[in-house]
Amino acid sequence: MTTSTGHPILDIIVVALALTGAFFMIVASVGVLRLPDLLLRMHAATKAGALGTGLVLVAVAVYFGEVGMTTRALAGVAFLILTAPVAAHVIGRASYASGVKLWKETRRDELAEYYSTHSPTLVPGSEVRQDPS
Amino acid sequence: MIGEINSNLDIAMLVVFALVSLAILTALYRVFKGPTLGDRVVAVDLLGVLAVGFMALYSLVTGESVYLDAAIALALIAFLGTVAFARYYEIDNRRRKARNPGPGASP
Amino acid sequence: MTMLLAVLSPFVLAFLAPALNRVLGDLTPWVLASLPALLFVFFAMMIGPIAEGEIMFATVSWVPSLGVDLAFMVDGLSVTFALLILGIGACVVLYAGGYLHGHPAIGRFFLSLLLFMGAMLGVVLADNLITLFIFWELTSFSSFLLIGFNHESQKSRDAAIQALVITGLGGLAMLGGLILMGRATGTWSISEILAAGDILRDHELYLPIFILVLCGAFTKSAQFPFHFWLPGAMQAPTPVSAYLHSATMVKAGVYLLARLNPALGGTDLWMMTLSIFGGITMLVGSIVSLMKTDMKLVLAGSTIMALGALVMLIGIGTDYALIAMGTFLVAHSLYKGALFMVAGSVDHEAGTREVPILGGLRKLMPITFAAAAIACLSMAGLPPFFGFIGKELIYEAVLGAEWLAALLVVLAVASSVMIFAVGGIVAVRPFFGPEHPDTPKHAHEAPLLMLVGPVLLAALSLVFGLLASPDGANLVDIYLLTPLATAIAGQPMETNLHLWHGFNLPLALTGVTIALGVLTYRTWDRTRAFWQALDPFIFAGCQKWFYEKPLAGLFAFADWLFRNIQSGNLRFYFMAIFGATMLGLAATIGVRMTPADFAFDMPDARFYEWMLCILIVVGALGAAQARNHLTAIITLGIMGYSIALLFVAFGAPDLAMTQFLVETLTVILVALVLIHLPQRVFSPRGISRARDLVLSGLFGAMMTLVMLAALRVDQDLFISEYYAANSVPKAYGTNIVNVILVDFRSVDTFGEIIVLAIAGIGVIAMLKYRARRDEDD
Amino acid sequence: MMRSLILQTFTRLLVTLMLLFSLFLLWRGHNLPGGGFIGALVASAAFALHAIAFGVASARSILRYDPRTLMAWGMIFAGAAGLFGLAAGKPYMTGLWLEIHIGESLLKLGTPLIFDIGVFLTVIGMVVAVIFSLEEEEF
């Protein structure tokens, strides 16, 4: 099956990275499963998911070792880190605007005042009076 | 198919695969249970990311660097689905709010 | 090769005609008429050798693989028809030049007319069944163009369509017959088929061939019960009626029967059917001609009578009958062409063709009158005209018939009496007596162009009569009748035409005919109502039952089918499609396969690959019971992703990438489309849900069976080995999938991207249309 | 159009990245997973993202050509790629290759690449045309 990388230390690093990666993936899934409301789940999925897969990608980079593979693996990690937060932002905004009910114990909701007074939807930078592009 | 198990490296990989599969299944559960659309979209987005990990693992296990290209492509593209849904969600709400200003409950 | 040029030259000239007309103006008729005249001489030169029994052949291979080639054969029958087509064609072109002088679309008229001439020439000269059929259909097509020439009037459009539908369907049936004939004899060449007559006659396919060929011939030659389209075709300008619907096109069916007589003829079925149908058509034609008052319709009726007579004569099949058929064929073409042109001149000059309100044109149109008189005397069958000899021979043939001779004699005499009266109606009534008060225009002599035709053809009726009258072998016998009769009979014939047969029964019959004919003419005005009373049985009735009713029935069925099949409900379409596929598969599996074909051993997949499979199944189930479009799309998305992962598991990264990309783009597209889809959530309940469940369940099971069966098939890996081996050396690429797509099978990919582009344009168009429609309402 | 500042700033960066990645896929298609079709899909996804973030008007402007012209050019390229083979006396669409040695590395240029570019442009044209016409339906 997996051919070893030749020196045992690298094997151990690869396995360690892969295992921690997998562990964080589990964290992400469980987070999505058990957290009470959408926004909490969203941040769990984004952060833990990206970290978990990132670690696996690093493990792959370490495992192959040549330049081509490492750049590609790191590019993968970069893409993940780039896209995950944006996806979270976008879906969070949409859900919040459509009035998803927050967790009953939420202490402070700083966004609430922007939504209730101005408009059903938040116009970007509306707090800074600038006409929408 | 991947061959039989011999070194302990393989056992480790199997454990990793098991964990990732477990993660995928739990995310799947959220997709079905998710009360609001947002939950489902978040779960699918997570699934996308896990799929990238899955493919990376494959390239690790089989030693084929080719799978990594597929993983990168997916990493780049997977989030687009979420953006598209978010857009639909927003426009749908804007329209629903325009139609009946009451506190519209999302599907 | 010259033969091919001869047949194709009318087509070439046809397409040049409009341009020529613009350039030459009034000279066009003369220039265009020069081609048929030239070809007339070309074929006339062949009469000599043909008289000595020689048959000219010319073959140009067209579709060698199917054995179809542009083969031409010129024997007695073909040369006679060719000369008729070209001779009368030249006169008609001149006549049309005068008749349609100044008409804006005369260029288009000449185009269709010459197109027809070429097609008709092709039919009569063809030596290959398929070539014959192609030219045959071309005649129907050009006839459609010509009948519908003044397409503004609804009546001529209906008449054109009626003619096309009848002759077209008949032609289609005939094609079936010709193909069966080709298969029965193993060759497409007519000359070989004529030689293989015996094989055909007792071949088990003889009956279907006979019926199908008959359909073609009877519809084209307006035999009963398909005769009603011919009077309708009189909507066409008169030159067309003179040319197509009297001398040439309607005789194509007669030609076909005469041509195939040596091969198909001789059996009792052949003789019985042709004699009876010919006889009935003859009688019906005569009655129709007495019913009508418009000169052209009267002449159309008499044409139907003539066609019936010709078919009857072929049916009788005795030597006398075939000679009579040959003579009458030529005689009829000559006088009928002339009479139609006369009718055209009268209409052109006096403004109407209604006989009752015409009179005294003798002094106003002397030359036209002279031509009309001669032609009618020949039609009435009076000596010394050629028509007389034709009629005498018909009487002798009918008397000597083997089958129901008595009935045929009565039919023949009755028809001749009525046609004698028609002669009077067309030539005597309009030209003699005082000038009728309500004739619209004060007539004066027709222009020169419109005189050449009638005078020439009428004169020929007289000349042929005189030439044929001396006893013993005269000119007409040697050069015209003997080769013609030999071609029809299929074995050498001796014809001995002469005017005076002595006092015998046919002469007596002629006397009777003349007497009764005069009587019928005299009482025409009063008895016309009686003939018209027969209309529903012999004319309008056929039109209703053989044309209007079946057509209406067809439209009703089409309407019903459309309403039920295209119900506009997408779910119904899917159900129909899946149901049909499933039935097809189930049938093949049930019939062809045994359970053993589906045996399979569990694959040794790892647990995470099983997990992917579970993911797919769960995705599908989720989509099935999704409450709204969105959840359905999301769950389908998951299924797509897991399939892509399976591709990775099986070592196909290319495929996996494509699948991911397509899946994501679909999700994007759907998210965009969902905004416009109605929000109503459609979740079927009760029986429709159960039905859908069952249907999809069965379909799934069927697909699994097909997959399992496919696994058992030992794939011949030749192709994949070829690509694997040649991918690098020949195409310089290691990614075989792309190499195949882009290099080895690039033409396929080229086609696919064109299809993609068309689909793209289609979508844009629809969306733009929808957008504009939203603005409108 | 989603007026989210974060998405817009991010899209500017990502669209360029995706277009580069799609050209990268197109170029190496012959030897490694990639090719005209996949490259085109990535590029179309990029344009779709731009359309979502900035609206269709600006997406059309950065595309500079109307999608239909892209399709037309694509088909012309694909068709023309075959003519080279014909010109060389071989059957239509045979691939011709040119080997250029730059230093020690070998650059192989071939007509199938032109065909692949044809596929690339047509597929982009088609997908983008559909997405833009759907997007146009702003309410």
PDB file of C-alpha atoms in Angstrom, chain D residues 2 7 9 11 13 16 26-28 33-34 38 40 48 59 62 72 74 91 98 100 104-105 112 115 134 136:
ATOM      1  CA  MET D   2     -24.287  40.756  -3.976  1.00  0.00           C
ATOM      2  CA  LEU D   7     -16.657  39.006  -1.697  1.00  0.00           C
ATOM      3  CA  THR D   9     -12.237  42.270  -3.064  1.00  0.00           C
ATOM      4  CA  THR D  11     -13.175  37.885  -6.267  1.00  0.00           C
ATOM      5  CA  LEU D  13      -7.887  38.134  -6.560  1.00  0.00           C
ATOM      6  CA  THR D  16      -7.120  36.067 -11.854  1.00  0.00           C
ATOM      7  CA  LEU D  26      -5.265  23.896 -20.882  1.00  0.00           C
ATOM      8  CA  TRP D  27      -1.565  24.060 -21.681  1.00  0.00           C
ATOM      9  CA  ARG D  28      -0.489  20.851 -20.041  1.00  0.00           C
ATOM     10  CA  PRO D  33      -4.781  15.723 -16.391  1.00  0.00           C
ATOM     11  CA  GLY D  34      -6.267  18.882 -17.846  1.00  0.00           C
ATOM     12  CA  ILE D  38     -11.599  21.273 -17.980  1.00  0.00           C
ATOM     13  CA  ALA D  40     -12.770  26.101 -19.969  1.00  0.00           C
ATOM     14  CA  ALA D  48     -19.547  33.142 -12.994  1.00  0.00           C
ATOM     15  CA  ALA D  59     -18.466  40.572 -15.971  1.00  0.00           C
ATOM     16  CA  ILE D  62     -13.889  41.947 -18.371  1.00  0.00           C
ATOM     17  CA  ALA D  72     -17.549  31.354 -33.065  1.00  0.00           C
ATOM     18  CA  GLY D  74     -13.577  28.574 -30.810  1.00  0.00           C
ATOM     19  CA  PRO D  91      -6.450  13.193 -43.824  1.00  0.00           C
ATOM     20  CA  LEU D  98       6.858  20.851 -34.342  1.00  0.00           C
ATOM     21  CA  ILE D 100      11.710  23.400 -30.891  1.00  0.00           C
ATOM     22  CA  GLU D 104      18.313  21.559 -23.514  1.00  0.00           C
ATOM     23  CA  SER D 105      14.572  21.508 -22.881  1.00  0.00           C
ATOM     24  CA  PRO D 112      -3.983  19.468 -31.561  1.00  0.00           C
ATOM     25  CA  PHE D 115      -7.832  22.365 -31.631  1.00  0.00           C
ATOM     26  CA  LEU D 134     -29.543  33.808 -16.643  1.00  0.00           C
ATOM     27  CA  GLU D 136     -29.326  39.163 -16.857  1.00  0.00           C
TER      28      GLU D 136
END
